[in-house]
mmCIF file of C-alpha atoms in Angstrom:
data_model
loop_
_atom_site.group_PDB
_atom_site.id
_atom_site.type_symbol
_atom_site.label_atom_id
_atom_site.label_comp_id
_atom_site.label_asym_id
_atom_site.label_seq_id
_atom_site.Cartn_x
_atom_site.Cartn_y
_atom_site.Cartn_z
ATOM 1 C CA MET H 1 9.058 6.319 -13.974
ATOM 2 C CA ASN H 2 7.858 9.672 -12.694
ATOM 3 C CA GLY H 3 4.118 9.858 -13.391
ATOM 4 C CA ASP H 4 1.419 7.245 -13.900
ATOM 5 C CA TRP H 5 3.347 4.311 -15.388
ATOM 6 C CA LEU H 6 0.226 2.105 -15.759
ATOM 7 C CA LEU H 7 -1.795 3.586 -18.631
ATOM 8 C CA ARG H 8 -4.836 2.620 -20.703
ATOM 9 C CA GLY H 9 -4.223 3.233 -24.386
ATOM 10 C CA ARG H 10 -6.758 4.497 -26.889
ATOM 11 C CA ASP H 11 -7.487 0.884 -27.903
ATOM 12 C CA GLY H 12 -8.328 -0.094 -24.310
ATOM 13 C CA ARG H 13 -5.182 -2.098 -23.655
ATOM 14 C CA LEU H 14 -3.146 -1.443 -20.531
ATOM 15 C CA THR H 15 0.583 -0.699 -20.758
ATOM 16 C CA VAL H 16 3.249 -0.481 -18.080
ATOM 17 C CA TYR H 17 6.489 1.484 -18.423
ATOM 18 C CA LEU H 18 9.673 0.645 -16.537
ATOM 19 C CA LYS H 19 12.952 2.559 -16.438
ATOM 20 C CA SER H 20 15.795 0.054 -16.414
ATOM 21 C CA ASP H 21 19.522 0.826 -16.226
ATOM 22 C CA ASP H 22 19.902 2.102 -19.794
ATOM 23 C CA ALA H 23 16.409 1.925 -21.313
ATOM 24 C CA VAL H 24 12.697 2.415 -20.842
ATOM 25 C CA LEU H 25 10.883 -0.900 -21.151
ATOM 26 C CA CYS H 26 7.195 -1.259 -21.986
ATOM 27 C CA ARG H 27 4.785 -4.169 -21.747
ATOM 28 C CA ALA H 28 1.136 -4.234 -22.879
ATOM 29 C CA GLU H 29 -1.926 -6.428 -22.809
ATOM 30 C CA THR H 30 -2.405 -8.299 -26.079
ATOM 31 C CA ALA H 31 -6.143 -7.568 -25.733
ATOM 32 C CA PRO H 32 -8.116 -5.565 -23.152
ATOM 33 C CA GLY H 33 -8.167 -7.696 -20.018
ATOM 34 C CA GLY H 34 -6.163 -10.412 -21.760
ATOM 35 C CA PRO H 35 -2.632 -11.812 -21.442
ATOM 36 C CA TRP H 36 0.443 -9.592 -21.516
ATOM 37 C CA GLU H 37 3.237 -9.463 -24.063
ATOM 38 C CA PRO H 38 6.869 -9.616 -22.856
ATOM 39 C CA PHE H 39 8.754 -6.432 -22.009
ATOM 40 C CA ARG H 40 10.352 -4.690 -24.965
ATOM 41 C CA ARG H 41 12.667 -1.733 -25.310
ATOM 42 C CA ALA H 42 11.072 1.659 -26.038
ATOM 43 C CA GLY H 43 12.623 4.309 -28.228
ATOM 44 C CA GLY H 44 15.112 2.204 -30.183
ATOM 45 C CA ASP H 45 18.645 1.234 -29.212
ATOM 46 C CA LEU H 46 19.784 4.609 -27.860
ATOM 47 C CA GLY H 47 21.261 4.048 -24.400
ATOM 48 C CA LEU H 48 19.845 6.103 -21.543
ATOM 49 C CA GLN H 49 21.448 7.436 -18.410
ATOM 50 C CA GLN H 50 20.923 6.087 -14.906
ATOM 51 C CA GLY H 51 18.020 7.624 -12.980
ATOM 52 C CA PRO H 52 14.252 7.827 -13.367
ATOM 53 C CA GLY H 53 12.487 8.791 -16.566
ATOM 54 C CA ALA H 54 9.015 10.266 -16.929
ATOM 55 C CA VAL H 55 5.746 9.453 -18.647
ATOM 56 C CA GLY H 56 2.626 11.504 -19.346
ATOM 57 C CA GLN H 57 -0.527 10.817 -21.349
ATOM 58 C CA GLY H 58 -2.766 13.048 -23.412
ATOM 59 C CA ALA H 59 -6.513 12.870 -23.943
ATOM 60 C CA ASP H 60 -5.787 11.058 -27.235
ATOM 61 C CA GLY H 61 -4.276 8.162 -25.282
ATOM 62 C CA TYR H 62 -0.752 8.752 -26.599
ATOM 63 C CA ALA H 63 2.043 8.307 -24.044
ATOM 64 C CA HIS H 64 4.985 10.726 -24.021
ATOM 65 C CA LEU H 65 8.256 9.556 -22.486
ATOM 66 C CA ALA H 66 11.246 11.616 -21.378
ATOM 67 C CA ALA H 67 14.630 10.562 -20.010
ATOM 68 C CA TRP H 68 18.285 11.593 -19.842
ATOM 69 C CA ARG H 69 21.114 10.231 -21.994
ATOM 70 C CA GLN H 70 24.863 10.691 -21.761
ATOM 71 C CA ALA H 71 26.187 13.176 -24.333
ATOM 72 C CA GLY H 72 29.905 13.156 -23.546
ATOM 73 C CA PRO H 73 32.080 13.492 -20.438
ATOM 74 C CA GLY H 74 30.046 15.379 -17.825
ATOM 75 C CA GLU H 75 27.337 16.155 -20.371
ATOM 76 C CA SER H 76 23.717 14.945 -20.472
ATOM 77 C CA ARG H 77 20.782 15.680 -22.739
ATOM 78 C CA LEU H 78 17.067 15.021 -22.391
ATOM 79 C CA VAL H 79 15.389 12.808 -24.991
ATOM 80 C CA HIS H 80 11.701 12.311 -25.814
ATOM 81 C CA CYS H 81 9.618 9.716 -27.625
ATOM 82 C CA THR H 82 5.920 9.099 -28.258
ATOM 83 C CA HIS H 83 4.050 5.813 -27.931
ATOM 84 C CA PHE H 84 0.828 5.941 -29.960
ATOM 85 C CA ARG H 85 -0.716 2.523 -29.242
ATOM 86 C CA PRO H 86 0.224 -0.207 -26.744
ATOM 87 C CA LEU H 87 1.068 -2.891 -29.323
ATOM 88 C CA LEU H 88 2.907 -0.521 -31.674
ATOM 89 C CA ALA H 89 6.584 0.210 -31.183
ATOM 90 C CA PRO H 90 7.220 3.637 -29.652
ATOM 91 C CA LEU H 91 9.007 6.160 -31.849
ATOM 92 C CA ASP H 92 12.777 6.449 -31.548
ATOM 93 C CA TRP H 93 14.225 8.736 -28.926
ATOM 94 C CA SER H 94 14.705 12.314 -30.129
ATOM 95 C CA PRO H 95 17.157 14.676 -28.368
ATOM 96 C CA VAL H 96 15.485 17.806 -26.968
ATOM 97 C CA GLY H 97 18.381 19.548 -25.234
ATOM 98 C CA HIS H 98 19.335 20.709 -21.764
ATOM 99 C CA PRO H 99 17.569 23.320 -19.589
ATOM 100 C CA ASN H 100 20.867 25.168 -19.098
ATOM 101 C CA GLY H 101 22.161 24.675 -22.625
ATOM 102 C CA LYS H 102 24.771 22.198 -21.459
ATOM 103 C CA GLY H 103 25.839 20.328 -18.380
ATOM 104 C CA GLY H 104 24.992 17.171 -16.505
ATOM 105 C CA ARG H 105 21.704 15.681 -15.367
ATOM 106 C CA THR H 106 19.783 18.243 -13.289
ATOM 107 C CA GLY H 107 16.723 16.361 -12.043
ATOM 108 C CA THR H 108 13.959 13.899 -12.790
ATOM 109 C CA PRO H 109 11.720 15.117 -15.647
ATOM 110 C CA ALA H 110 7.933 15.316 -15.465
ATOM 111 C CA VAL H 111 5.596 15.255 -18.475
ATOM 112 C CA ALA H 112 2.094 16.620 -19.102
ATOM 113 C CA VAL H 113 0.166 16.868 -22.392
ATOM 114 C CA ASP H 114 -2.150 19.725 -23.378
ATOM 115 C CA ASP H 115 -5.336 19.698 -25.491
ATOM 116 C CA ARG H 116 -3.298 20.192 -28.674
ATOM 117 C CA ARG H 117 -1.447 16.900 -28.063
ATOM 118 C CA ARG H 118 1.748 18.796 -27.216
ATOM 119 C CA ALA H 119 4.097 17.440 -24.567
ATOM 120 C CA TYR H 120 5.265 19.754 -21.790
ATOM 121 C CA VAL H 121 8.541 18.531 -20.270
ATOM 122 C CA PHE H 122 9.378 20.038 -16.887
ATOM 123 C CA VAL H 123 12.681 19.538 -15.094
ATOM 124 C CA ARG H 124 14.686 21.135 -12.303
ATOM 125 C CA ASN H 125 17.509 23.234 -13.735
ATOM 126 C CA ALA H 126 21.047 23.756 -12.485
ATOM 127 C CA GLY H 127 20.007 26.894 -10.598
ATOM 128 C CA GLY H 128 17.471 24.989 -8.496
ATOM 129 C CA GLY H 129 14.442 26.382 -10.331
ATOM 130 C CA VAL H 130 12.088 24.755 -12.844
ATOM 131 C CA SER H 131 12.499 24.836 -16.627
ATOM 132 C CA LEU H 132 9.957 23.936 -19.294
ATOM 133 C CA LEU H 133 10.191 22.638 -22.851
ATOM 134 C CA VAL H 134 7.030 22.703 -25.022
ATOM 135 C CA GLN H 135 6.479 20.633 -28.134
ATOM 136 C CA LYS H 136 5.326 22.362 -31.323
ATOM 137 C CA GLU H 137 2.145 21.141 -32.984
ATOM 138 C CA ARG H 138 3.890 20.386 -36.275
ATOM 139 C CA GLY H 139 7.153 18.993 -35.032
ATOM 140 C CA GLY H 140 10.094 20.337 -33.107
ATOM 141 C CA TRP H 141 10.220 22.206 -29.831
ATOM 142 C CA TYR H 142 10.048 25.789 -28.633
ATOM 143 C CA PRO H 143 13.063 27.164 -26.736
ATOM 144 C CA TRP H 144 13.517 26.293 -23.086
ATOM 145 C CA ARG H 145 11.641 28.562 -20.674
ATOM 146 C CA ASP H 146 12.815 29.308 -17.139
ATOM 147 C CA LEU H 147 9.834 29.246 -14.763
ATOM 148 C CA LYS H 148 12.055 30.451 -11.891
ATOM 149 C CA GLY H 149 11.923 29.146 -8.348
ATOM 150 C CA SER H 150 14.790 28.158 -6.058
ATOM 151 C CA GLY H 151 15.722 25.265 -3.825
ATOM 152 C CA VAL H 152 13.530 22.867 -5.813
ATOM 153 C CA GLN H 153 13.965 19.197 -4.969
ATOM 154 C CA ASP H 154 14.521 16.531 -7.612
ATOM 155 C CA GLN H 155 10.980 15.261 -8.283
ATOM 156 C CA LEU H 156 8.259 17.344 -9.949
ATOM 157 C CA ALA H 157 4.605 16.391 -10.502
ATOM 158 C CA ALA H 158 2.866 17.564 -13.701
ATOM 159 C CA ALA H 159 -0.689 17.148 -14.983
ATOM 160 C CA SER H 160 -3.251 18.658 -17.329
ATOM 161 C CA ARG H 161 -6.797 19.614 -16.438
ATOM 162 C CA GLU H 162 -9.825 18.537 -18.501
ATOM 163 C CA SER H 163 -9.490 21.765 -20.481
ATOM 164 C CA GLY H 164 -5.967 20.697 -21.446
ATOM 165 C CA LEU H 165 -4.374 23.484 -19.427
ATOM 166 C CA VAL H 166 -1.159 22.310 -17.803
ATOM 167 C CA GLU H 167 0.204 22.707 -14.284
ATOM 168 C CA VAL H 168 3.176 21.495 -12.290
ATOM 169 C CA TYR H 169 4.046 21.122 -8.605
ATOM 170 C CA ALA H 170 7.484 21.204 -7.000
ATOM 171 C CA SER H 171 8.715 21.016 -3.432
ATOM 172 C CA THR H 172 11.488 22.825 -1.589
ATOM 173 C CA PRO H 173 12.732 21.955 1.912
ATOM 174 C CA ASP H 174 9.984 24.070 3.496
ATOM 175 C CA ARG H 175 7.159 24.602 0.988
ATOM 176 C CA ILE H 176 5.359 23.395 -2.131
ATOM 177 C CA LEU H 177 5.301 25.520 -5.294
ATOM 178 C CA HIS H 178 2.652 25.505 -7.999
ATOM 179 C CA TRP H 179 2.668 26.787 -11.580
ATOM 180 C CA ARG H 180 -0.604 26.996 -13.529
ATOM 181 C CA GLN H 181 -1.390 27.670 -17.187
ATOM 182 C CA GLU H 182 -4.264 30.134 -17.500
ATOM 183 C CA GLU H 183 -4.764 30.091 -21.276
ATOM 184 C CA PRO H 184 -3.859 27.628 -24.060
ATOM 185 C CA GLY H 185 -0.341 28.207 -25.310
ATOM 186 C CA ARG H 186 0.622 30.465 -22.425
ATOM 187 C CA THR H 187 3.601 29.725 -20.204
ATOM 188 C CA PRO H 188 2.505 28.367 -16.816
ATOM 189 C CA ALA H 189 2.877 31.053 -14.154
ATOM 190 C CA ARG H 190 3.642 30.773 -10.456
ATOM 191 C CA ASP H 191 0.401 30.451 -8.534
ATOM 192 C CA GLU H 192 -0.081 29.669 -4.871
ATOM 193 C CA THR H 193 2.403 28.281 -2.375
ATOM 194 C CA ALA H 194 1.724 25.836 0.439
ATOM 195 C CA ASP H 195 3.883 26.419 3.497
ATOM 196 C CA VAL H 196 4.433 22.766 4.299
ATOM 197 C CA ALA H 197 7.472 20.501 3.953
ATOM 198 C CA ALA H 198 6.947 17.383 1.843
ATOM 199 C CA ARG H 199 9.191 14.369 2.082
ATOM 200 C CA PRO H 200 11.306 14.216 -1.093
ATOM 201 C CA GLY H 201 10.018 11.898 -3.785
ATOM 202 C CA THR H 202 6.427 11.678 -2.491
ATOM 203 C CA LEU H 203 4.593 14.085 -4.824
ATOM 204 C CA ARG H 204 1.705 12.614 -6.830
ATOM 205 C CA VAL H 205 -0.877 14.705 -8.708
ATOM 206 C CA LEU H 206 -4.359 13.623 -9.793
ATOM 207 C CA ARG H 207 -7.047 15.439 -11.795
ATOM 208 C CA THR H 208 -10.013 15.445 -9.402
ATOM 209 C CA SER H 209 -12.522 17.715 -11.168
ATOM 210 C CA ALA H 210 -12.918 19.527 -14.473
ATOM 211 C CA GLU H 211 -10.586 22.377 -13.532
ATOM 212 C CA ARG H 212 -8.803 21.182 -10.393
ATOM 213 C CA THR H 213 -6.009 18.818 -9.557
ATOM 214 C CA THR H 214 -5.112 17.451 -6.134
ATOM 215 C CA LEU H 215 -1.534 16.979 -5.011
ATOM 216 C CA PHE H 216 -0.850 14.087 -2.635
ATOM 217 C CA PHE H 217 2.344 14.084 -0.590
ATOM 218 C CA THR H 218 3.759 12.826 2.697
ATOM 219 C CA ASP H 219 4.711 15.519 5.201
ATOM 220 C CA GLN H 220 7.633 15.395 7.612
ATOM 221 C CA ASP H 221 5.431 13.851 10.327
ATOM 222 C CA GLY H 222 4.490 10.906 8.094
ATOM 223 C CA GLU H 223 0.963 12.119 7.279
ATOM 224 C CA LEU H 224 -0.329 11.598 3.756
ATOM 225 C CA CYS H 225 -1.784 14.995 2.823
ATOM 226 C CA ALA H 226 -3.928 16.363 -0.002
ATOM 227 C CA TRP H 227 -3.628 19.917 -1.341
ATOM 228 C CA ARG H 228 -5.657 21.801 -3.923
ATOM 229 C CA PRO H 229 -4.539 25.357 -4.647
ATOM 230 C CA GLY H 230 -7.167 27.696 -3.273
ATOM 231 C CA GLY H 231 -7.199 25.881 0.064
ATOM 232 C CA LYS H 232 -4.797 24.522 2.638
ATOM 233 C CA PRO H 233 -3.151 21.079 2.733
ATOM 234 C CA VAL H 234 -5.352 18.548 4.525
ATOM 235 C CA PRO H 235 -3.921 15.556 6.433
ATOM 236 C CA LEU H 236 -5.770 12.513 5.146
ATOM 237 C CA LEU H 237 -4.251 9.517 6.966
ATOM 238 C CA ARG H 238 -0.872 8.174 8.020
ATOM 239 C CA ALA H 239 1.257 7.164 5.048
ATOM 240 C CA ALA H 240 1.291 3.384 4.723
ATOM 241 C CA GLY H 241 4.950 3.351 3.693
ATOM 242 C CA PRO H 242 7.870 5.534 2.652
ATOM 243 C CA GLY H 243 7.331 5.800 -1.093
ATOM 244 C CA PRO H 244 4.943 7.806 -3.258
ATOM 245 C CA VAL H 245 1.234 7.014 -3.295
ATOM 246 C CA ALA H 246 -0.621 5.910 -6.435
ATOM 247 C CA ALA H 247 -3.981 7.602 -7.055
ATOM 248 C CA VAL H 248 -6.870 7.255 -9.491
ATOM 249 C CA ARG H 249 -10.504 8.348 -9.780
ATOM 250 C CA CYS H 250 -13.085 5.647 -10.371
ATOM 251 C CA GLU H 251 -16.696 4.799 -9.636
ATOM 252 C CA ILE H 252 -17.358 2.604 -6.608
ATOM 253 C CA ASP H 253 -20.942 1.622 -5.892
ATOM 254 C CA GLY H 254 -22.174 4.565 -7.968
ATOM 255 C CA HIS H 255 -19.966 7.141 -6.223
ATOM 256 C CA ASP H 256 -17.088 9.185 -7.654
ATOM 257 C CA CYS H 257 -14.178 8.042 -5.489
ATOM 258 C CA THR H 258 -10.450 8.595 -5.252
ATOM 259 C CA VAL H 259 -8.551 5.374 -4.653
ATOM 260 C CA LEU H 260 -5.054 5.434 -3.179
ATOM 261 C CA ALA H 261 -2.489 2.643 -3.041
ATOM 262 C CA GLN H 262 0.961 2.451 -1.484
ATOM 263 C CA ARG H 263 3.476 -0.224 -0.599
ATOM 264 C CA SER H 264 3.124 -0.486 3.174
ATOM 265 C CA ALA H 265 5.794 -0.935 5.826
ATOM 266 C CA SER H 266 4.873 -4.648 5.909
ATOM 267 C CA GLY H 267 5.623 -4.943 2.192
ATOM 268 C CA ARG H 268 2.016 -5.559 1.156
ATOM 269 C CA VAL H 269 -0.020 -3.102 -0.914
ATOM 270 C CA ALA H 270 -2.329 -0.887 1.141
ATOM 271 C CA PHE H 271 -5.505 0.562 -0.404
ATOM 272 C CA ALA H 272 -7.763 3.411 0.719
ATOM 273 C CA ALA H 273 -10.745 5.143 -0.891
ATOM 274 C CA TYR H 274 -12.878 8.198 -0.177
ATOM 275 C CA PRO H 275 -15.358 10.439 -2.064
ATOM 276 C CA THR H 276 -13.369 12.581 -4.471
ATOM 277 C CA GLU H 277 -12.369 15.980 -3.023
ATOM 278 C CA GLN H 278 -14.102 15.136 0.268
ATOM 279 C CA GLU H 279 -11.076 14.473 2.434
ATOM 280 C CA GLN H 280 -13.130 15.310 5.530
ATOM 281 C CA ALA H 281 -14.986 12.004 5.005
ATOM 282 C CA GLY H 282 -11.835 10.199 6.086
ATOM 283 C CA ALA H 283 -10.021 7.167 4.729
ATOM 284 C CA TRP H 284 -8.253 4.102 6.101
ATOM 285 C CA TRP H 285 -5.838 1.529 4.730
ATOM 286 C CA THR H 286 -6.627 -2.103 3.938
ATOM 287 C CA GLU H 287 -3.684 -4.314 2.955
ATOM 288 C CA SER H 288 -3.788 -6.784 0.075
ATOM 289 C CA GLY H 289 -1.604 -9.390 -1.583
ATOM 290 C CA PRO H 290 1.781 -10.892 -0.714
ATOM 291 C CA PRO H 291 4.731 -8.924 0.707
ATOM 292 C CA LEU H 292 6.689 -7.201 -2.063
ATOM 293 C CA PRO H 293 10.391 -6.296 -2.266
ATOM 294 C CA SER H 294 11.356 -2.873 -0.952
ATOM 295 C CA THR H 295 12.047 -1.740 -4.532
ATOM 296 C CA ALA H 296 8.512 -2.551 -5.743
ATOM 297 C CA GLU H 297 6.320 0.268 -7.054
ATOM 298 C CA VAL H 298 2.524 0.457 -7.199
ATOM 299 C CA ALA H 299 0.218 1.975 -9.833
ATOM 300 C CA LEU H 300 -3.523 2.292 -10.375
ATOM 301 C CA ALA H 301 -5.658 2.659 -13.503
ATOM 302 C CA VAL H 302 -9.187 2.097 -14.807
ATOM 303 C CA ASP H 303 -9.479 -0.453 -17.606
ATOM 304 C CA ALA H 304 -11.636 -0.431 -20.744
ATOM 305 C CA GLN H 305 -14.618 -1.815 -18.773
ATOM 306 C CA GLY H 306 -14.328 0.889 -16.107
ATOM 307 C CA THR H 307 -12.854 -1.541 -13.570
ATOM 308 C CA LEU H 308 -10.174 -0.518 -11.098
ATOM 309 C CA VAL H 309 -6.815 -2.182 -11.825
ATOM 310 C CA ALA H 310 -3.764 -2.200 -9.560
ATOM 311 C CA ALA H 311 -0.258 -3.210 -10.603
ATOM 312 C CA ALA H 312 2.891 -3.870 -8.584
ATOM 313 C CA LEU H 313 6.201 -3.842 -10.424
ATOM 314 C CA ASP H 314 9.639 -4.766 -9.096
ATOM 315 C CA PRO H 315 12.163 -2.854 -11.227
ATOM 316 C CA THR H 316 15.055 -5.105 -10.202
ATOM 317 C CA THR H 317 13.448 -8.256 -11.625
ATOM 318 C CA ALA H 318 10.748 -6.748 -13.899
ATOM 319 C CA THR H 319 8.199 -8.912 -12.054
ATOM 320 C CA LEU H 320 4.685 -7.572 -12.724
ATOM 321 C CA ARG H 321 1.671 -8.468 -10.579
ATOM 322 C CA VAL H 322 -1.880 -7.315 -11.322
ATOM 323 C CA THR H 323 -5.239 -7.366 -9.554
ATOM 324 C CA ARG H 324 -8.713 -6.011 -10.365
ATOM 325 C CA ARG H 325 -11.710 -4.967 -8.320
ATOM 326 C CA LYS H 326 -14.323 -7.676 -7.960
ATOM 327 C CA GLU H 327 -17.893 -7.201 -9.172
ATOM 328 C CA GLU H 328 -19.266 -6.728 -5.681
ATOM 329 C CA ALA H 329 -19.864 -3.910 -3.229
ATOM 330 C CA GLY H 330 -16.954 -1.999 -1.753
ATOM 331 C CA LEU H 331 -13.301 -2.134 -2.635
ATOM 332 C CA ALA H 332 -12.923 -5.916 -2.807
ATOM 333 C CA LEU H 333 -10.070 -7.135 -5.004
ATOM 334 C CA GLU H 334 -9.288 -10.337 -6.839
ATOM 335 C CA GLY H 335 -6.195 -12.313 -5.907
ATOM 336 C CA TRP H 336 -2.926 -10.872 -7.193
ATOM 337 C CA ARG H 337 -1.473 -12.747 -10.149
ATOM 338 C CA GLU H 338 1.924 -12.550 -11.771
ATOM 339 C CA VAL H 339 1.714 -11.814 -15.520
#
């Protein structure tokens, strides 16, 4: 799933989302911090197309899912569903169209949610730019909007700021593009550009202050970098492994920190932490847990008690492992357990 696939619902329970061959699967805690229910199919029986889906969450705790489905020979359509509470069944998939009117799958979607609880679905279009679909407040969707751009790679990274204003990042072979919404209801407009090449599939965005987000990505030299529009990309530390980094803000020993996690080259999960938006303070990796399969993905969240939670999920076997931060100084973690 493109986006943060480990989410805390409005009732405090954690949920994970997994894109399988023809479905999105979800699994939730039966109580905050308690045991987990089995995986179940999200969105009804409608079969989905191969390739990643996307998930985004609004301030109300609702999760919005987007994915592609086959709509005939050579034809694909995006579908959307909403998951209101972890232990409730998500709504059925609803078709929302194609950024070019018709055609095949064009790219991995990305989802953000504004302060009016409306989903914003971003996706690369057939022309290599970015298109946007916005949900109406009382049902339905506005027409597709072409945000322009060219040479955009498959993965996008979308987020909303505390104000609910939405933004999206995209990478091309030689730079990173940024679109930013300046007023509620307005179409996000092209903002600044970072002249740096990101490795495909490594974009991850995190809200790091009331009105700023930070984009994490791996550059072509293998450095994990942080970029906030208004400044220049900052190399933070060597990427622990080839995949995208997971990121979350949480309090550690009374300090507002950004915690990063990534499956390392050794297969274990590597963690790093530093004061939020203070990349100059430096960070370093500490590995944890058993070696994981090369397909395993890592996610971070903060649970109902404000405790850091990390999850590792192998999409080929649906094996889920979870750990939490211990009640002691620093970034000490409990032993990983399979749930």
